[in-house]
mmCIF file of N, CA and C in Angstrom:
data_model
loop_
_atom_site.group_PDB
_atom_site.id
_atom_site.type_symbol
_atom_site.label_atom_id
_atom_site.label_comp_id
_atom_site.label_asym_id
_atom_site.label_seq_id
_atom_site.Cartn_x
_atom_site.Cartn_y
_atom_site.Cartn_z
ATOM 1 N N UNK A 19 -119.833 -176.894 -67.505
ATOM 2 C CA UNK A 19 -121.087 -177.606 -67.400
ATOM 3 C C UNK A 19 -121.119 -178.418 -66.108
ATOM 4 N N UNK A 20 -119.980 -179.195 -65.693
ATOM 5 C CA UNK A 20 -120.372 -179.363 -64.260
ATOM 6 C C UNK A 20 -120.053 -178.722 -63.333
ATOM 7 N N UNK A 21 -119.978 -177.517 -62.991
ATOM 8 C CA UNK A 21 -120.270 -176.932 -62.194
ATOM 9 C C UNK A 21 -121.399 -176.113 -61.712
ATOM 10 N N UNK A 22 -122.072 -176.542 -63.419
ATOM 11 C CA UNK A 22 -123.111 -175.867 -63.291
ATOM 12 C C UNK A 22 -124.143 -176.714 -62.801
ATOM 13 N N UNK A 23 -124.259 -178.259 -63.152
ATOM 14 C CA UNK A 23 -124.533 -179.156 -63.119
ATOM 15 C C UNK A 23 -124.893 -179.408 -61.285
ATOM 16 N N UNK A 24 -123.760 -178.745 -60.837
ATOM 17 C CA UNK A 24 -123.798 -179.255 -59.371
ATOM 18 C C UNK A 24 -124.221 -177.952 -58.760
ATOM 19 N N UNK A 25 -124.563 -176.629 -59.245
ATOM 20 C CA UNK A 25 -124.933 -175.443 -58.512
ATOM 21 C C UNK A 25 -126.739 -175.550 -59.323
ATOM 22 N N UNK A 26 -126.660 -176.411 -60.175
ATOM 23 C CA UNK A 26 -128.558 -176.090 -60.964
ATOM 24 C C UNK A 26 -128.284 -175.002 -61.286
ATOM 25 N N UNK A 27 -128.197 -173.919 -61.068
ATOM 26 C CA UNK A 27 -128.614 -172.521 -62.156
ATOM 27 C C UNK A 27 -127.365 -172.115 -62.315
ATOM 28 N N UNK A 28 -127.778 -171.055 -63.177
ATOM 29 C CA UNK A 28 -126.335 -170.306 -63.726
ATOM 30 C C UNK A 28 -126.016 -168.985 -63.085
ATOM 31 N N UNK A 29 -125.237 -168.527 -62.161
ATOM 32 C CA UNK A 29 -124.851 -167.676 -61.578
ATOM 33 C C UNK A 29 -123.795 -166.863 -61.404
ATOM 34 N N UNK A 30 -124.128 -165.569 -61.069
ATOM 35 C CA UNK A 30 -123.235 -164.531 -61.621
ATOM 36 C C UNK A 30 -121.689 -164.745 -61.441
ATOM 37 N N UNK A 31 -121.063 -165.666 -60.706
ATOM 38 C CA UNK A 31 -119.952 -165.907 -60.306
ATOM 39 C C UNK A 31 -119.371 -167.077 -61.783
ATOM 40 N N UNK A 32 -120.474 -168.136 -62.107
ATOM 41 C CA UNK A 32 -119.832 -168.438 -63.288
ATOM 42 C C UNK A 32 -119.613 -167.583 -64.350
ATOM 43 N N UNK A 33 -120.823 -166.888 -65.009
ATOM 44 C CA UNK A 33 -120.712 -166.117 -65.864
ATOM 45 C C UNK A 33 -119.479 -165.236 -65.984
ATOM 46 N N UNK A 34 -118.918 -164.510 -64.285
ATOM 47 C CA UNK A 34 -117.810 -164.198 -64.568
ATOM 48 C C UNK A 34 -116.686 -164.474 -65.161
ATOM 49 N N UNK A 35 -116.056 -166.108 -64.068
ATOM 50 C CA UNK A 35 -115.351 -166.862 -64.725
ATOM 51 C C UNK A 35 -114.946 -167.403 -66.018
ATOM 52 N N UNK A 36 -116.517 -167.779 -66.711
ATOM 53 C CA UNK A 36 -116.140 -168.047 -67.633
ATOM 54 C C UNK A 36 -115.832 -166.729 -69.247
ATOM 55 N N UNK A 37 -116.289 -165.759 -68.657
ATOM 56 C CA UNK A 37 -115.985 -164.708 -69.822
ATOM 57 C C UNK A 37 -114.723 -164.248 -69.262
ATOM 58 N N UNK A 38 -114.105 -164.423 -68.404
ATOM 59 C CA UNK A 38 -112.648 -163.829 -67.595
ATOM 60 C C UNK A 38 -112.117 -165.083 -68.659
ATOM 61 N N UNK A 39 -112.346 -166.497 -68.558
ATOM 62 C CA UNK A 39 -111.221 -167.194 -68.909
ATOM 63 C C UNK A 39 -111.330 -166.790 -70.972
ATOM 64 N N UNK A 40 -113.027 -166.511 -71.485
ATOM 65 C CA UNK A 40 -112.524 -166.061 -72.404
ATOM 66 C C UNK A 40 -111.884 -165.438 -73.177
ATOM 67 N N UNK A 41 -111.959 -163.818 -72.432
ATOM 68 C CA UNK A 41 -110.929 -162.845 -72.115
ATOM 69 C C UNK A 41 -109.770 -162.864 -72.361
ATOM 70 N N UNK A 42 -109.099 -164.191 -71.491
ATOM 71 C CA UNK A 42 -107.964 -164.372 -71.161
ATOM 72 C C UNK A 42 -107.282 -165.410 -72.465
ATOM 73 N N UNK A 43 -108.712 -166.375 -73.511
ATOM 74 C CA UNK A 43 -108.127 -167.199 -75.074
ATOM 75 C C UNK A 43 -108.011 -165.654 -75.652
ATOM 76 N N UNK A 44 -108.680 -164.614 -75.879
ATOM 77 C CA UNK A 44 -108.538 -163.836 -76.659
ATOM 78 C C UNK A 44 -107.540 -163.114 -76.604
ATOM 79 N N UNK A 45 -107.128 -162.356 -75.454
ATOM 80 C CA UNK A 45 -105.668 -162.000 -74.974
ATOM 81 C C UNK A 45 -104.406 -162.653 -75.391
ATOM 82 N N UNK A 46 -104.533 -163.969 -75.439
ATOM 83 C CA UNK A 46 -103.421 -165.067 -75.714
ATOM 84 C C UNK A 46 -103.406 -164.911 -77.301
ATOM 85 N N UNK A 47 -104.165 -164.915 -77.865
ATOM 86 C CA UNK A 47 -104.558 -165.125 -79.467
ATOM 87 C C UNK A 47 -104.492 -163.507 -79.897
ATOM 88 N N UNK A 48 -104.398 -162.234 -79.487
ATOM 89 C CA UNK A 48 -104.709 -161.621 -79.881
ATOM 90 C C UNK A 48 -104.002 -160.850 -80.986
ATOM 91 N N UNK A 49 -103.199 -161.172 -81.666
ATOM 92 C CA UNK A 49 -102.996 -161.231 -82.774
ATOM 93 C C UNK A 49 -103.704 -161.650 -83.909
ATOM 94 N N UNK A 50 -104.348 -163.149 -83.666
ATOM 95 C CA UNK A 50 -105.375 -163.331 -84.317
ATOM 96 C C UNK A 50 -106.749 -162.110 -84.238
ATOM 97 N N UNK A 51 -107.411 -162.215 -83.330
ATOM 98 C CA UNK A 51 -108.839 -161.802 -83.089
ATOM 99 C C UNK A 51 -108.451 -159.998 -83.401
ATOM 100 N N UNK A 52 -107.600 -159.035 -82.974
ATOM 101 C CA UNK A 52 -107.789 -158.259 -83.293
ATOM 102 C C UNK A 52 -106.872 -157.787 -84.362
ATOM 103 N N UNK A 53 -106.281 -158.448 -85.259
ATOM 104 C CA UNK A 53 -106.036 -158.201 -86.510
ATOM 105 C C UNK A 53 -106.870 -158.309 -87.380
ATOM 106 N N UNK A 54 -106.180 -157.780 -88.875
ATOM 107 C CA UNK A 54 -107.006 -157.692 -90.674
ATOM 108 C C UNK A 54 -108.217 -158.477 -90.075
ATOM 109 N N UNK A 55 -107.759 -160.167 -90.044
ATOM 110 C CA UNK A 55 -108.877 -160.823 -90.104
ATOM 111 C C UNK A 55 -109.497 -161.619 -89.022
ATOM 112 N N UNK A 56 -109.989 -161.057 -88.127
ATOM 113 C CA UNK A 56 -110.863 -160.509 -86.516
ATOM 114 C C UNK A 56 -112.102 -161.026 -87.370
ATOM 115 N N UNK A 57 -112.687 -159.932 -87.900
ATOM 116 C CA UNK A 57 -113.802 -160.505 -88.640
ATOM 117 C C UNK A 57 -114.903 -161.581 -88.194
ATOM 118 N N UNK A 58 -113.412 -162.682 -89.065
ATOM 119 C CA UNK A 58 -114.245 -163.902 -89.112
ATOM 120 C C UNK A 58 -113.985 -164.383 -87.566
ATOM 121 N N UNK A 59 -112.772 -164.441 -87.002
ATOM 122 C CA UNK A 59 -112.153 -165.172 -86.020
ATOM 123 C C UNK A 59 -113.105 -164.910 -84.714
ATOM 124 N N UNK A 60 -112.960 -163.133 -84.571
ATOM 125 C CA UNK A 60 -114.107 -162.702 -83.207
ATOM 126 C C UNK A 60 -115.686 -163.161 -83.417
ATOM 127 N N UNK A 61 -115.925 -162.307 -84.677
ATOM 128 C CA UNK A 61 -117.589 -162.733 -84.938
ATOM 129 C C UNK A 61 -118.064 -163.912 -85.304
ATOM 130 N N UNK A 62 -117.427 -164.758 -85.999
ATOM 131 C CA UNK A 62 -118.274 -166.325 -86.247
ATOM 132 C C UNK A 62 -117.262 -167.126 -85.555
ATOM 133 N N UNK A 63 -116.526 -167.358 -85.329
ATOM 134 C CA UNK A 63 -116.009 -168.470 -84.489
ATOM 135 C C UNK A 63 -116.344 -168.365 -83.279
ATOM 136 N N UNK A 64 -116.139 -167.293 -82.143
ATOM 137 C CA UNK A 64 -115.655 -167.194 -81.258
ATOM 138 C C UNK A 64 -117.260 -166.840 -80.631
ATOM 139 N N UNK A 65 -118.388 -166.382 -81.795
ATOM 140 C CA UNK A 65 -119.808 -166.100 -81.148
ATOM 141 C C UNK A 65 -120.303 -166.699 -81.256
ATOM 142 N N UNK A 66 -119.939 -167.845 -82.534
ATOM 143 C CA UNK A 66 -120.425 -169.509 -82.127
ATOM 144 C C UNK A 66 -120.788 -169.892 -81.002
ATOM 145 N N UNK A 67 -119.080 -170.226 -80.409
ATOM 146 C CA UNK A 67 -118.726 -170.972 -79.739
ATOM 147 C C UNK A 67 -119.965 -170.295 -78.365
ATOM 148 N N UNK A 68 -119.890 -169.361 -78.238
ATOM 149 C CA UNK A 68 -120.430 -168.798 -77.255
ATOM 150 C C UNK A 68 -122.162 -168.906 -77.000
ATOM 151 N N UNK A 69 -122.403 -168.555 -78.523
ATOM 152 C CA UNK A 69 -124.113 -168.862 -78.538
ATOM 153 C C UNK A 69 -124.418 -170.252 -78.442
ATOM 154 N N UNK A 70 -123.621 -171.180 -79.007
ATOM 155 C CA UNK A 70 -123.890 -172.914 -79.238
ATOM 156 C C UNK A 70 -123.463 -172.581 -77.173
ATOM 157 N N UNK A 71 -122.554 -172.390 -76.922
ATOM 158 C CA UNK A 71 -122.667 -172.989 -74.810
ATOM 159 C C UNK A 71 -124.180 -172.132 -74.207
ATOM 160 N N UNK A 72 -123.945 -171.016 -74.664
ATOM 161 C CA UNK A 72 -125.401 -170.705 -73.920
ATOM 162 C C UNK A 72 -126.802 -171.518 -74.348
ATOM 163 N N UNK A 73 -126.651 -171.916 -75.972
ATOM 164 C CA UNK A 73 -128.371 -172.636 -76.486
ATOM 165 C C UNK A 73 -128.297 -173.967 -75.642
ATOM 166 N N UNK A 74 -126.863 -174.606 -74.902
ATOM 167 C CA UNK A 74 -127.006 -176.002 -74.254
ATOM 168 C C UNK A 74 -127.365 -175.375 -72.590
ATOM 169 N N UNK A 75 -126.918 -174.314 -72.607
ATOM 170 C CA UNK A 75 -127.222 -173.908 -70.798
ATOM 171 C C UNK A 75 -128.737 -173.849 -70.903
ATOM 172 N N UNK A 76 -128.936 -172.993 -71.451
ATOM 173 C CA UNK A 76 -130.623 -172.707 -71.595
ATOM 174 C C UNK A 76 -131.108 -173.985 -72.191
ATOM 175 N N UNK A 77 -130.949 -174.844 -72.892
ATOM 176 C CA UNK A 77 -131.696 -175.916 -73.137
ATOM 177 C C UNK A 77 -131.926 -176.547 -71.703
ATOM 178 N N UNK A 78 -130.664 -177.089 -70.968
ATOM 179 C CA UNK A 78 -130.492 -178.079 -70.078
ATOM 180 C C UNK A 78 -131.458 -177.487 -69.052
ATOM 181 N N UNK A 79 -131.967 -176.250 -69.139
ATOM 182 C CA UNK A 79 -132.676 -176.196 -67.717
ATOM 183 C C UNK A 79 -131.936 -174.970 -66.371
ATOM 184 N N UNK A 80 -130.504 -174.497 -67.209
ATOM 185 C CA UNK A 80 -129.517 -173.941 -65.825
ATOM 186 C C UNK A 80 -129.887 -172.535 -65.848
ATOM 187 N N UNK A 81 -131.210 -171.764 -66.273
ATOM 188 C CA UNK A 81 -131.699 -170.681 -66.164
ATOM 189 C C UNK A 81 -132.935 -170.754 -66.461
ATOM 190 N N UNK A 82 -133.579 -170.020 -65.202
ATOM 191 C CA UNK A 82 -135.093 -169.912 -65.721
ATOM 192 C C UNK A 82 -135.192 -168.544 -66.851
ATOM 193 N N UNK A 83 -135.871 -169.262 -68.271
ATOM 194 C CA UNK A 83 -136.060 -167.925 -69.147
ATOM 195 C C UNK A 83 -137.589 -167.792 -68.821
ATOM 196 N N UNK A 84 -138.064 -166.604 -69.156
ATOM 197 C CA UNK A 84 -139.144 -166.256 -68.860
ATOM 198 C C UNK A 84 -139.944 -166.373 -70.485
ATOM 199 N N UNK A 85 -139.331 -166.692 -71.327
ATOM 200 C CA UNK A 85 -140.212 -167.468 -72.526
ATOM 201 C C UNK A 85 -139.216 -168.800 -72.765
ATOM 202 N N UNK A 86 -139.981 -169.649 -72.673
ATOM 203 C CA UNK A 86 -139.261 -170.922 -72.591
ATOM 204 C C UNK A 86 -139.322 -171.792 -73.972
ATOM 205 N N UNK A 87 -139.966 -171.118 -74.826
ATOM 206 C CA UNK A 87 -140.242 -171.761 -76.159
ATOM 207 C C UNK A 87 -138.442 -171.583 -76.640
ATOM 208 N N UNK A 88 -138.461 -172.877 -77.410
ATOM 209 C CA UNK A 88 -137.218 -173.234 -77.973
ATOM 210 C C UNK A 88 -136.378 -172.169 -79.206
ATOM 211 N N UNK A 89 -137.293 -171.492 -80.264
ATOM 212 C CA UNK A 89 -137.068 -170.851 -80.853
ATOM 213 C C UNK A 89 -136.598 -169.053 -79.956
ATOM 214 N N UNK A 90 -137.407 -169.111 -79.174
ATOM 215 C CA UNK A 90 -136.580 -168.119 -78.078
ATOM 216 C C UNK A 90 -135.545 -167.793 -77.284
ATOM 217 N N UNK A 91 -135.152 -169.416 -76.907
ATOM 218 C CA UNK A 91 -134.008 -169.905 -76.515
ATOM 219 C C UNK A 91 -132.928 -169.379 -77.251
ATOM 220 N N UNK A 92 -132.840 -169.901 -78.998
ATOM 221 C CA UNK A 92 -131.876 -169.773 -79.825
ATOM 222 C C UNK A 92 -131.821 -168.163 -79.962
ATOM 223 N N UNK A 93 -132.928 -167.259 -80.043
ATOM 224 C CA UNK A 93 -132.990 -166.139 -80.231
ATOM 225 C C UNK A 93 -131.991 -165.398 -78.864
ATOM 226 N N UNK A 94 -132.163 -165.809 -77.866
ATOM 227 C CA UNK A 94 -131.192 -164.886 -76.664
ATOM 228 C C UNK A 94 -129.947 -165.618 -76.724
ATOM 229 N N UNK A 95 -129.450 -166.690 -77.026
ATOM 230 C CA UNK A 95 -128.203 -167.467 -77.146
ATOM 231 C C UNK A 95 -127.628 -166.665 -78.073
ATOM 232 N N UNK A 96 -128.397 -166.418 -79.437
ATOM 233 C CA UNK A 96 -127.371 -165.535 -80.410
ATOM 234 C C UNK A 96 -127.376 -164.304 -80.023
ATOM 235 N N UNK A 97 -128.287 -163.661 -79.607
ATOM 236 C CA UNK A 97 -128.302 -161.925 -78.663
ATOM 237 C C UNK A 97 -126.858 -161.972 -77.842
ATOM 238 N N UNK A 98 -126.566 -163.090 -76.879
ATOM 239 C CA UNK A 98 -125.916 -162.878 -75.911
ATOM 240 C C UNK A 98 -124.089 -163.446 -76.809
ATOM 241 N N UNK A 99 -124.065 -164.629 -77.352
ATOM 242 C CA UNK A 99 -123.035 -165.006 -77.823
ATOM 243 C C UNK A 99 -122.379 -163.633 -78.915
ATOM 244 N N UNK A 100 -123.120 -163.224 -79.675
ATOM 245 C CA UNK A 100 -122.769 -161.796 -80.770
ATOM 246 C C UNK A 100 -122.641 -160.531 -79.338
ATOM 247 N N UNK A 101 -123.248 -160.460 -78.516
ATOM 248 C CA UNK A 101 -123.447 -159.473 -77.959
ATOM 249 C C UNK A 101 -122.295 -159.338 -77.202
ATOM 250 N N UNK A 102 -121.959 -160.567 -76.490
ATOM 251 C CA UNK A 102 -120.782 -160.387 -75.919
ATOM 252 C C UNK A 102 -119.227 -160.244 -76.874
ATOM 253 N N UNK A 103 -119.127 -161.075 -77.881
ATOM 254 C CA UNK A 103 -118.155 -160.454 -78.482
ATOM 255 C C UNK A 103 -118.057 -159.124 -79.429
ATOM 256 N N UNK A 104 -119.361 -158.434 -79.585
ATOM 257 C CA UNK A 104 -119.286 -157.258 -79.750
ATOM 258 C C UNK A 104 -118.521 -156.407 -79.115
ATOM 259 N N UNK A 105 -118.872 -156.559 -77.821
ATOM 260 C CA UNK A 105 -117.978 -155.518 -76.331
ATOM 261 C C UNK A 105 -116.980 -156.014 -76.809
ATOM 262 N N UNK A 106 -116.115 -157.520 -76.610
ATOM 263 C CA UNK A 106 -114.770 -157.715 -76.760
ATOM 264 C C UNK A 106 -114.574 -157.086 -77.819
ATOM 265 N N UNK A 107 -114.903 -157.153 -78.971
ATOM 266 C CA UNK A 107 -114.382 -156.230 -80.357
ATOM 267 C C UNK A 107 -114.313 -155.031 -80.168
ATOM 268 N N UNK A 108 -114.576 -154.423 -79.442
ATOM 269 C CA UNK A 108 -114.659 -152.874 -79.214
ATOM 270 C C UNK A 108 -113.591 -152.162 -77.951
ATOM 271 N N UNK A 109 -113.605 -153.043 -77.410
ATOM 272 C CA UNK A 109 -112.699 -153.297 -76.131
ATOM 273 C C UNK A 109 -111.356 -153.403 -76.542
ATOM 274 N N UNK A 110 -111.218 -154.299 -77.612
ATOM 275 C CA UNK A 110 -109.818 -154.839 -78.292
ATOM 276 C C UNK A 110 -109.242 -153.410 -78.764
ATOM 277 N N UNK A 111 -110.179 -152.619 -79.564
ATOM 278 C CA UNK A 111 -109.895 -151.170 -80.303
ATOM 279 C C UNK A 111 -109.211 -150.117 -78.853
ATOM 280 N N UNK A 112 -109.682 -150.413 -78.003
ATOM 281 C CA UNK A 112 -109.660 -149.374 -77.155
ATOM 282 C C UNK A 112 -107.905 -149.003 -76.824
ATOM 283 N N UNK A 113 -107.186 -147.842 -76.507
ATOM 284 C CA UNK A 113 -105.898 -147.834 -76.162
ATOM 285 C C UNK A 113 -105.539 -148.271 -75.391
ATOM 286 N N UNK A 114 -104.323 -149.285 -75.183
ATOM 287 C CA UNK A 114 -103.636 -149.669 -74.280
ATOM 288 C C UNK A 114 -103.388 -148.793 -73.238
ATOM 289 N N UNK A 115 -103.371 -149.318 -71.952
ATOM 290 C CA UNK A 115 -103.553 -150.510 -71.099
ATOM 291 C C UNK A 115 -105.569 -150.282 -71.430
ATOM 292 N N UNK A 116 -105.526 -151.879 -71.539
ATOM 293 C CA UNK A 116 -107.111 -151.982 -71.189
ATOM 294 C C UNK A 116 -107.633 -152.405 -70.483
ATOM 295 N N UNK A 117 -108.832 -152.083 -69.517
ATOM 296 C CA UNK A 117 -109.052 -152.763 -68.331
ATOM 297 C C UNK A 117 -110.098 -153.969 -68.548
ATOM 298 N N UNK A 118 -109.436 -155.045 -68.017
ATOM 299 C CA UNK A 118 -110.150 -155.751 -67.777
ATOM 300 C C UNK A 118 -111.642 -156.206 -67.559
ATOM 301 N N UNK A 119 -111.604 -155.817 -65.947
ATOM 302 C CA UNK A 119 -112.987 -155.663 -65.153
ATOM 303 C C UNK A 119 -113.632 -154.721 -65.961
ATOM 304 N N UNK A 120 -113.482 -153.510 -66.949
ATOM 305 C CA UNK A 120 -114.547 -152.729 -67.173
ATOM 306 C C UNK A 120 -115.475 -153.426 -68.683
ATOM 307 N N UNK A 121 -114.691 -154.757 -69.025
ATOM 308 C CA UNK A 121 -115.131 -155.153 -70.184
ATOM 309 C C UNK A 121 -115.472 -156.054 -69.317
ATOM 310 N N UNK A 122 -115.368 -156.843 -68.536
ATOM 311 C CA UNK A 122 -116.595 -158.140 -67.877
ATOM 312 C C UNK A 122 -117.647 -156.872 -67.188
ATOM 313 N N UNK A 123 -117.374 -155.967 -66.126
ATOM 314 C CA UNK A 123 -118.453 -155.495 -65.360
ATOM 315 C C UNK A 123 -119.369 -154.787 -67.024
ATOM 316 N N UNK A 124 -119.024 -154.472 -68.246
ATOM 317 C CA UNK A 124 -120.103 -153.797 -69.130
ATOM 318 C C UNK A 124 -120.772 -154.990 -69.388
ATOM 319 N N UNK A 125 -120.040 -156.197 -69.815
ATOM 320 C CA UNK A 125 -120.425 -157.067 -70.823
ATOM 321 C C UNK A 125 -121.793 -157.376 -69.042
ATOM 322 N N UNK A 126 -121.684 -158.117 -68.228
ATOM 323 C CA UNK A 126 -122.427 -158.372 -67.372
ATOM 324 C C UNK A 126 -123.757 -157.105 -67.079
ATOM 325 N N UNK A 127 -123.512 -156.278 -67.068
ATOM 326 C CA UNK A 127 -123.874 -155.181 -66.877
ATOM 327 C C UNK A 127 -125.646 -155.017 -67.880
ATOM 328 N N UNK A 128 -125.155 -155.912 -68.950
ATOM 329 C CA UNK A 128 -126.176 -155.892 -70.338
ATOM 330 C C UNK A 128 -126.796 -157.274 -70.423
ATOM 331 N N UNK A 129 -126.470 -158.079 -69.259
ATOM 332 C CA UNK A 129 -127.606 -159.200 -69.364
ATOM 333 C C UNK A 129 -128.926 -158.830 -68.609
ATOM 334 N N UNK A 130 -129.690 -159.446 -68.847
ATOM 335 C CA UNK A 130 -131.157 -159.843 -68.650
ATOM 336 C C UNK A 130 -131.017 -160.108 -67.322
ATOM 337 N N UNK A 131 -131.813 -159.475 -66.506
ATOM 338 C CA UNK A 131 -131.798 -159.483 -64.843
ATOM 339 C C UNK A 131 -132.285 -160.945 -64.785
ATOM 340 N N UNK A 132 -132.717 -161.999 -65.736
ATOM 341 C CA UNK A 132 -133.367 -163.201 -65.293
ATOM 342 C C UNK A 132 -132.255 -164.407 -65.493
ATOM 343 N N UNK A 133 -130.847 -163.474 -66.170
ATOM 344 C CA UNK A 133 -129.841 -164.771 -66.933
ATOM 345 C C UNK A 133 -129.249 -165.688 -65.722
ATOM 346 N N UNK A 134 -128.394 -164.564 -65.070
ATOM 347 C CA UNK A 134 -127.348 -165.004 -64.446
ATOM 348 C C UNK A 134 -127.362 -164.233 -62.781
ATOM 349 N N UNK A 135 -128.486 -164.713 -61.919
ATOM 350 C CA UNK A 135 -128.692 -163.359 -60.724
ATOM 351 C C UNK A 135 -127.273 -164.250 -59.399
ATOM 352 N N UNK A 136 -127.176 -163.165 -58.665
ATOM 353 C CA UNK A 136 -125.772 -163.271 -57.720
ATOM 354 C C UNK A 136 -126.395 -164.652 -56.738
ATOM 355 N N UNK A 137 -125.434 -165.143 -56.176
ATOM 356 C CA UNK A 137 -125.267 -166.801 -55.388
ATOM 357 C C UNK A 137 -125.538 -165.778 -54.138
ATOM 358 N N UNK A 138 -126.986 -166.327 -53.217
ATOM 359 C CA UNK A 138 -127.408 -165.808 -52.303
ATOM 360 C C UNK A 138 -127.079 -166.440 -51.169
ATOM 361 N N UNK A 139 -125.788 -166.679 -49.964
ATOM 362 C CA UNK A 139 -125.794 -167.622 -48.935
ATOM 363 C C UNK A 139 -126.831 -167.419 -48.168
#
């Protein structure tokens, strides 16, 4: 949040970062998240966590949405928080070695051209 704070919008370079560093709790944990009980751990904890940071990004103002009504807000926060740990859940299945970059470049790949556009010098 402050970095976002100090750039105003949300841009493709955070978005990276911060799903790389998620990536990288799930990797650490992954015993938890892709074992028996993933379930609960990937889908409600972890898409929480993800939809509750995006409903405060999009509240605060750090993306222009193109429907700005509040109930819309919550509607793409849970699209994107479930959506993204969908890919990770599917990603997790996939055979070892797994690549990285091809689970941030998909997961990025499926946002909304209005979420997160590239830092223009």
């Amino acid at each position: 949040m402050a970095q976002l704070r100090q750039e105003g919008l949300l841009f493709r370079h955070l978005t990276r970062s911060t799903l790389s560093g998620i990536l990288q709790h799930v990797l650490k944990h992954e015993a938890i998240y892709a074992g028996q009980s993933s379930n609960y751990a990937l889908r409600i904890v972890l898409a929480e966590h993800i939809e509750h940071s995006m409903l405060a990004i999009l509240g605060e103002g750090f993306v222009k949405v193109p429907m700005p009504e509040m109930e819309t807000k919550a509607l793409v926060a849970a699209y994107l928080g479930h959506g993204a740990v969908g890919a990770i859940e599917a990603w997790l299945r996939l055979p070892r070695p797994r690549n990285e970059s091809t689970l941030l470049s998909s997961i990025e790949g499926m946002y909304p051209s209005w979420l997160a556009p590239e830092l223009r010098e």
